[in-house]
Coordinates of C-alpha atoms and ligand atoms in Angstrom, one line a residue:
X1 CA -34.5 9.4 -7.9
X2 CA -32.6 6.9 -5.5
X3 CA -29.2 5.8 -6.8
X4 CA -27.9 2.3 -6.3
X5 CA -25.0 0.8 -5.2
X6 CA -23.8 -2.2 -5.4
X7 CA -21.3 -3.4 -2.8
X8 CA -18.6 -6.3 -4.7
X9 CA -16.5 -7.7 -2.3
X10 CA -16.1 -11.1 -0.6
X11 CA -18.7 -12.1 1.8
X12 CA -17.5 -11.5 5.2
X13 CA -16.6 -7.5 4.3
X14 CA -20.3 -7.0 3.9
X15 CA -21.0 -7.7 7.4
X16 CA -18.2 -4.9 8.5
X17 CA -19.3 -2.4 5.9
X18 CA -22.7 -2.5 5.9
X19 CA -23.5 -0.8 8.9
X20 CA -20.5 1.9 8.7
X21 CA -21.6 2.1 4.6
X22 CA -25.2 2.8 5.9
X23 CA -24.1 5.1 8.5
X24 CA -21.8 7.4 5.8
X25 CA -24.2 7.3 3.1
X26 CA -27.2 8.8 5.4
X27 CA -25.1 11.5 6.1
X28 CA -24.6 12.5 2.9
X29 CA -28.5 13.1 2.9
X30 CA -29.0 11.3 -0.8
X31 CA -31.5 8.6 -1.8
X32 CA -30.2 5.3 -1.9
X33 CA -30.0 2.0 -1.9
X34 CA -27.1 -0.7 -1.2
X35 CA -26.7 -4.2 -1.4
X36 CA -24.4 -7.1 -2.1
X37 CA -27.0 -7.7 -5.0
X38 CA -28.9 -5.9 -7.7
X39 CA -29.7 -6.0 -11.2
X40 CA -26.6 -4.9 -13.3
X41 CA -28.7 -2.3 -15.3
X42 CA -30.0 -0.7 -12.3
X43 CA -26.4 0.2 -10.2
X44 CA -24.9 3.7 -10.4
X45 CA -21.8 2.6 -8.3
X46 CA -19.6 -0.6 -7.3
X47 CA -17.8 -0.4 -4.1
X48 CA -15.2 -2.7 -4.8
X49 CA -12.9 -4.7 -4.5
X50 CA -10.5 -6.5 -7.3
X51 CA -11.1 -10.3 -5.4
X52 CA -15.3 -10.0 -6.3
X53 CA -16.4 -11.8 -8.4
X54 CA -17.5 -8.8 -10.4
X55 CA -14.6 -9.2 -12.9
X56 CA -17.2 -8.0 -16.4
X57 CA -18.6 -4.3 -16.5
X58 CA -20.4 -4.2 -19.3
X59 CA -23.7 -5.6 -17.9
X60 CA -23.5 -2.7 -15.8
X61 CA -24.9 -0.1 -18.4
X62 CA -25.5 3.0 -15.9
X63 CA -22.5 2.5 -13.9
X64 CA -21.1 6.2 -13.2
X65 CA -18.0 5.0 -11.3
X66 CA -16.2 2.0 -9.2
X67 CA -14.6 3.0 -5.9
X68 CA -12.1 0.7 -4.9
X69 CA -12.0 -0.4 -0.9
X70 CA -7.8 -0.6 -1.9
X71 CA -4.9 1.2 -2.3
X72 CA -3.9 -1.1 -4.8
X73 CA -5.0 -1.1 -7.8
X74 CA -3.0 -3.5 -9.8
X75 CA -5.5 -5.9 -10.6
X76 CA -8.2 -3.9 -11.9
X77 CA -6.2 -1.4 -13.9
X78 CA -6.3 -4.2 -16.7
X79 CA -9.3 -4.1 -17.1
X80 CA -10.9 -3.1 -20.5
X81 CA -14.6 -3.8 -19.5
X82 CA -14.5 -0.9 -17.2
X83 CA -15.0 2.4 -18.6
X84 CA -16.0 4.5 -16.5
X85 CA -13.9 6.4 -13.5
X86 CA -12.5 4.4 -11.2
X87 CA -11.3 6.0 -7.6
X88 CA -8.8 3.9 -5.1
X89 CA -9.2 4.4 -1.2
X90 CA -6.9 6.8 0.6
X91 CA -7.9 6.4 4.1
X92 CA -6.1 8.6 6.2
X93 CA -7.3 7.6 10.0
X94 CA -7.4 3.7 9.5
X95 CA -5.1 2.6 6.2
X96 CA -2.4 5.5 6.2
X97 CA -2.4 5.8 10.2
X98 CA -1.8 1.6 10.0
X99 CA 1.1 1.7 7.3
X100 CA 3.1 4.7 9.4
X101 CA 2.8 2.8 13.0
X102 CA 4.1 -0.4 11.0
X103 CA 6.8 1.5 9.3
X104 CA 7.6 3.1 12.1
X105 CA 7.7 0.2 14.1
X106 CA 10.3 -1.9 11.9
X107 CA 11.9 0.4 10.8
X108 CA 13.2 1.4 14.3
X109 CA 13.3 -2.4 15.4
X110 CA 16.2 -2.1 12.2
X111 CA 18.0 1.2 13.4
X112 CA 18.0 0.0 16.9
X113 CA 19.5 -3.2 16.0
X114 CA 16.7 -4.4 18.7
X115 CA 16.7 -8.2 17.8
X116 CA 20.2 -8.1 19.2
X117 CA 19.0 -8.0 22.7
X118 CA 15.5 -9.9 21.9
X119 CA 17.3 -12.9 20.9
X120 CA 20.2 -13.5 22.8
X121 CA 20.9 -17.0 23.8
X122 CA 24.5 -16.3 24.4
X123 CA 23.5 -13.7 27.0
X124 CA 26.3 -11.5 25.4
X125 CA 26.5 -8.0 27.1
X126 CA 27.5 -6.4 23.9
X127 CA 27.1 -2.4 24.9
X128 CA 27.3 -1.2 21.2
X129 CA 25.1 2.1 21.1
X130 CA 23.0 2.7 17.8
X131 CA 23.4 6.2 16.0
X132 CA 21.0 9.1 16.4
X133 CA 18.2 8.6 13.6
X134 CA 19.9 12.0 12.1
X135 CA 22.9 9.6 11.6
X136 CA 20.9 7.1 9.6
X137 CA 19.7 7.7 6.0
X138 CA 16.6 6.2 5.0
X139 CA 15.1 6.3 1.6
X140 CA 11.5 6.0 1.1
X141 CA 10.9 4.7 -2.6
X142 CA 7.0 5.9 -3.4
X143 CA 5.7 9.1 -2.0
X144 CA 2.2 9.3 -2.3
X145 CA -0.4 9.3 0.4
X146 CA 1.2 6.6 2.3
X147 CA 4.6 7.5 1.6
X148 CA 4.5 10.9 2.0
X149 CA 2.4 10.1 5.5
X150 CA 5.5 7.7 6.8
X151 CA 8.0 10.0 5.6
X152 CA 6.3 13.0 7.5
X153 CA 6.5 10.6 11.1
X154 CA 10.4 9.3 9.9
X155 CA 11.0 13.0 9.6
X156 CA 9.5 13.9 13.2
X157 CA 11.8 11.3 14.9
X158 CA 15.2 13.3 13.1
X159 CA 16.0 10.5 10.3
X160 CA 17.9 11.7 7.4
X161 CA 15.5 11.2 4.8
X162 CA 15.4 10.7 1.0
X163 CA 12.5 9.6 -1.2
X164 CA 11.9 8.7 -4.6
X165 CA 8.5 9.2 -6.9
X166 CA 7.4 9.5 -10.6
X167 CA 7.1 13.5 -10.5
X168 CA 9.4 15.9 -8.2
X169 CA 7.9 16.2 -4.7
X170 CA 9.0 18.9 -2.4
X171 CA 8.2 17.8 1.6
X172 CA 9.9 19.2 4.2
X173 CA 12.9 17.6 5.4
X174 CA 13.2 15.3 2.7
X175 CA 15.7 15.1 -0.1
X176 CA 13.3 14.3 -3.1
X177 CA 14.3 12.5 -6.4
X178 CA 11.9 11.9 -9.5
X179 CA 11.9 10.0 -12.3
X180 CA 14.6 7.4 -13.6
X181 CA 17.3 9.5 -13.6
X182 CA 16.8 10.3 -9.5
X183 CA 16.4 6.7 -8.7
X184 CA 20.3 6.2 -8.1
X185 CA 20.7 9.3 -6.1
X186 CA 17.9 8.3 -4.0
X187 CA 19.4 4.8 -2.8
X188 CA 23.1 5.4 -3.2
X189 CA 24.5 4.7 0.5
X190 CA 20.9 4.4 2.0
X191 CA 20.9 2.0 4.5
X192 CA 17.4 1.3 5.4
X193 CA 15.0 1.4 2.4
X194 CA 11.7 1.5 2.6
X195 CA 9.2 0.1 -0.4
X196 CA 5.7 1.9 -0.7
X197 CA 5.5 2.0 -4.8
X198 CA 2.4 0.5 -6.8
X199 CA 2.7 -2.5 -9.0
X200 CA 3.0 -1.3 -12.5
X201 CA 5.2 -2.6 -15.3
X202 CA 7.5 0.2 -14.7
X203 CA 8.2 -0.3 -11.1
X204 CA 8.4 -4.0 -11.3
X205 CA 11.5 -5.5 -10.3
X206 CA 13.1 -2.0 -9.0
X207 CA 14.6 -3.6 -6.4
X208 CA 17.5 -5.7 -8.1
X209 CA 20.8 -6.7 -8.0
X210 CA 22.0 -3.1 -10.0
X211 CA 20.1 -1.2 -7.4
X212 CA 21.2 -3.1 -4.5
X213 CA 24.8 -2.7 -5.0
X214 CA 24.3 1.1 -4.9
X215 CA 22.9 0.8 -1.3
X216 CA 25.3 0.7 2.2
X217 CA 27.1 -2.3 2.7
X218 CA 24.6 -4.7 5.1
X219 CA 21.5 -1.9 4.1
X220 CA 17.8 -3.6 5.2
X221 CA 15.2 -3.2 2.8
X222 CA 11.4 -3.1 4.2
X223 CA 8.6 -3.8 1.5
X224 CA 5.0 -3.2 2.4
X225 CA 4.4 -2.0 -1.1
X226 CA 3.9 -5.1 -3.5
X227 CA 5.9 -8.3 -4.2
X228 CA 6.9 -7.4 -7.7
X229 CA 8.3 -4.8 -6.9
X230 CA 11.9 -6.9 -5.9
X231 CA 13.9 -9.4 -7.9
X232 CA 13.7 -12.4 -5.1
X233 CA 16.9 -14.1 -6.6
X234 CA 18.6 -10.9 -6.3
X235 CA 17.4 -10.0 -3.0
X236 CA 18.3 -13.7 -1.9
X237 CA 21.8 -13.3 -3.2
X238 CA 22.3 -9.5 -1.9
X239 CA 21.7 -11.1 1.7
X240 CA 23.6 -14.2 1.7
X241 CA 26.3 -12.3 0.1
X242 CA 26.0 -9.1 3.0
X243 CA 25.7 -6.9 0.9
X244 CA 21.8 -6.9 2.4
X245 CA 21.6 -7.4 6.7
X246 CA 17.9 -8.1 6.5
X247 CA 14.9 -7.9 4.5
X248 CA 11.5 -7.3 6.4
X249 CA 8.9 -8.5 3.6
X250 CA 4.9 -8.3 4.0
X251 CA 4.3 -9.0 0.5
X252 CA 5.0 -11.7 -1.9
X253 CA 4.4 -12.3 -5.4
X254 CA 2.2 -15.4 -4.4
X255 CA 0.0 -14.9 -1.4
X256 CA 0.0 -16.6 1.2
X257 CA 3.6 -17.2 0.5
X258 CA 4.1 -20.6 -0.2
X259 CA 5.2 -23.0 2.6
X260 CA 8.5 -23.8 0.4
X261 CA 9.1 -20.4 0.0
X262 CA 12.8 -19.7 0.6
X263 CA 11.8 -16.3 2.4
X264 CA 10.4 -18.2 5.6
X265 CA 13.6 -19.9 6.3
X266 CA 15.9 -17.5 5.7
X267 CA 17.7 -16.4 9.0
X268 CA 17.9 -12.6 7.4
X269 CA 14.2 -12.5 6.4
X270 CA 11.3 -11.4 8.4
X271 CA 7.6 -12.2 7.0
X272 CA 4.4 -10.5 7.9
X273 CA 1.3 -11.9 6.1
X274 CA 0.0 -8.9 4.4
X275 CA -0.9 -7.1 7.7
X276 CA 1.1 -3.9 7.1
X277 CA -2.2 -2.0 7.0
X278 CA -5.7 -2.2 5.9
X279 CA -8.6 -0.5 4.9
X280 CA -11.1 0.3 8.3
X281 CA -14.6 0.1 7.9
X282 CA -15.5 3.5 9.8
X283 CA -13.2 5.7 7.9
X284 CA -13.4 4.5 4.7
X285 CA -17.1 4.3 4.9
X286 CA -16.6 8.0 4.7
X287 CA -14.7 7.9 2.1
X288 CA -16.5 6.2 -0.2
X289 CA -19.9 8.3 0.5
X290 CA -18.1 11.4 -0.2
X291 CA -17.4 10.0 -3.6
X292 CA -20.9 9.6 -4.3
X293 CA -21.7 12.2 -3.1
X294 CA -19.1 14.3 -5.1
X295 CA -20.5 12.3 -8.6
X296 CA -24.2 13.4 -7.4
X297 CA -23.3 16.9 -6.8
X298 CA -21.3 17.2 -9.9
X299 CA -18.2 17.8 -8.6
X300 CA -14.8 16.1 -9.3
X301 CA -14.1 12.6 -8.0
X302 CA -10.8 12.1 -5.4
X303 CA -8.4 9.5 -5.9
X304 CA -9.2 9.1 -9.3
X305 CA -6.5 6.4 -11.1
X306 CA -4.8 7.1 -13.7
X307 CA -5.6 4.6 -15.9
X308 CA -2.5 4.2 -18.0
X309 CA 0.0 5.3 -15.7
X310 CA -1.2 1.8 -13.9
X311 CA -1.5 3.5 -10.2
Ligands
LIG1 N1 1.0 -4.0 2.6 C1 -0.2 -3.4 2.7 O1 -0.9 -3.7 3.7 C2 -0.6 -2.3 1.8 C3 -1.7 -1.5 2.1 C4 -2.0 -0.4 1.3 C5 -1.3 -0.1 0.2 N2 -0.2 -0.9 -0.1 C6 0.6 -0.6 -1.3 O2 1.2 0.7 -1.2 C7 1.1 1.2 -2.5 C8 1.2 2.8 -2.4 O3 0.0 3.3 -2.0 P1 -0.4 4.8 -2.0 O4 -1.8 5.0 -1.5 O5 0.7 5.6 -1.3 O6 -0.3 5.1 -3.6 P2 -0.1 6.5 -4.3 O7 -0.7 7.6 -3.5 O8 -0.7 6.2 -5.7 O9 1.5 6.7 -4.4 C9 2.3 6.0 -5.3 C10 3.6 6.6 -5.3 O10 4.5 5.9 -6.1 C11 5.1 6.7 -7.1 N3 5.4 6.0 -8.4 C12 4.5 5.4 -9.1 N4 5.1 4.9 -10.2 C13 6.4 5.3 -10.1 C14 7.6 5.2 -11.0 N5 7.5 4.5 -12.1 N6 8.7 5.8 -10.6 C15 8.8 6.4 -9.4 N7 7.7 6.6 -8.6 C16 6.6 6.0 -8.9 C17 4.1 7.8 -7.3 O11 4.7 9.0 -7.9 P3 3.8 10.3 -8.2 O12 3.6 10.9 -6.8 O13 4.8 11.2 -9.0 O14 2.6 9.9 -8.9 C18 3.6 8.1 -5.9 O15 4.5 8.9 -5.2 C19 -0.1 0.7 -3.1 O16 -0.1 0.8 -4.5 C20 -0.2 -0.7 -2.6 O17 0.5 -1.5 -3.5 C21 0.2 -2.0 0.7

């Protein structure tokens, strides 16, 4: 019998999935059909994503599991009309490959002190040399697939490396902290702190004017995780006081980030508009019809969330 899925998601990411969806799908050999519409009765799988409009699950009486297009799961997790398994995208060549290049990236343009010589209208020939990355300790606060992918390129260029996640992680290279108790040893004296947690009520607000002061004087922090994951008062107050030399910030509690926002003027704050990574068509195409074809064939789902845990 042919399964259905359903593909909820705004408009315009129909036209870039379907033919990479199609493509995926065939290979798996099953019988399908897809569309952006179909009677809820009918569907054996949403590809998703938390912005559709599909926001009630209980018309959908045969659903066998929703597959998420992101990382982030925050806004679905919520939801009681969904009962059934729901998977998040871990998309090694497009979403992890983006976050480590833009990691990467700032995080060097931080340890090089390159805005220095990119801005200088003084034309100062200031010859201070930046340390070896084995001189500078960067912690990396989440280390899941995306964490553990940045911390694996940090730790190829010689940084001295800690990270920080729910249960004790052993990677190569890096000295790893878990739970509550670990999260003062991971960011006492770092000086570049890097933000790739999910948006649960226990991470919320990590970042704060407690956990700041444990950090090197004039430490940067970079967040491509989620916006509620810092106190913005804090943050605000941790950089004017110096205590913070910069904050590189591509998400915000309200998105776009209002034009009054605080952040966009602040000499010590760099924005980026949610462009840290995202998911790409081809590779998560692949993703998702290895899913499927995982529920068809019996066998266990990857990337399942954890429901209460919130991630
Ligand atoms: N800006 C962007 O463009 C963009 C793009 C994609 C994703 N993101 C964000 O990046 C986040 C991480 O993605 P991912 O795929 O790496 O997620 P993931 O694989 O689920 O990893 C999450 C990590 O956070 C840790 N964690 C969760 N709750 C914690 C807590 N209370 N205390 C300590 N550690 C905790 C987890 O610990 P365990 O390993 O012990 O479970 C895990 O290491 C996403 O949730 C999303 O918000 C942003």
């Amino acid at each position: 019998m042919s399964i259905n899925i359903l593909f909820a998601a705004q408009a315009d990411r129909w036209t870039q999935y379907e033919a990479h969806l199609r493509r995926a799908l065939d290979e798996t050999g099953l019988d399908y059909a897809i569309d952006t519409e179909m009677p809820p009765e009918e569907v054996d799988y949403i590809v998703y994503a938390p912005n559709s409009d599909v926001q009630d699950f209980r018309p959908y009486t045969r659903l066998k599991a929703v597959l998420n297009l992101w990382a982030g799961v925050e806004g679905i997790t919520g939801n009681e009309t969904l009962t059934v398994p729901l998977t998040r995208m871990v998309d090694k060549e497009g979403l992890t490959q983006g976050m480590v290049e833009w990691v990467t990236g700032h995080v060097l343009r931080h340890h090089l002190g390159m805005d220095a010589h990119i801005v200088n209208p003084d034309h100062a020939w200031d010859k201070t040399i930046p340390p070896l990355a084995s001189e500078r300790v960067v912690t990396i606060l989440g280390l899941g697939a995306l964490g553990s992918a940045v911390a694996g390129m940090l730790r190829h260029l010689g940084f001295t490396l800690r990270g920080w996640a729910r249960s004790q992680k052993a990677l190569d290279g890096v000295a790893c902290h878990a739970g509550e108790d670990g999260l003062d040893a991971a960011l006492s004296g770092a000086e570049i702190v890097v933000l790739l947690l999910p948006d649960t009520s226990d991470t919320r607000d990590v970042i704060n004017a407690r956990t700041l002061a444990l950090l090197a004087p004039g430490a940067v922090i970079v967040n491509p995780g989620r916006g509620p994951l810092i106190d913005e008062a804090d943050l605000i107050a941790a950089l004017d006081s110096g205590q913070l030399s910069h904050a590189t910030l591509d998400v915000f509690r309200t998105e776009p980030l209002p034009q009054d926002h605080p952040f966009w003027a602040h000499p010590k704050v760099t924005v980026t508009p949610h462009i840290a990574s995202e998911t790409r068509p081809p590779s998560a195409s692949r993703v998702i019809a290895e899913n499927i074809r995982r529920s068809e064939a019996g066998e266990p789902l990857l990337y399942v969330v954890d429901r209460d845990a919130g991630y």
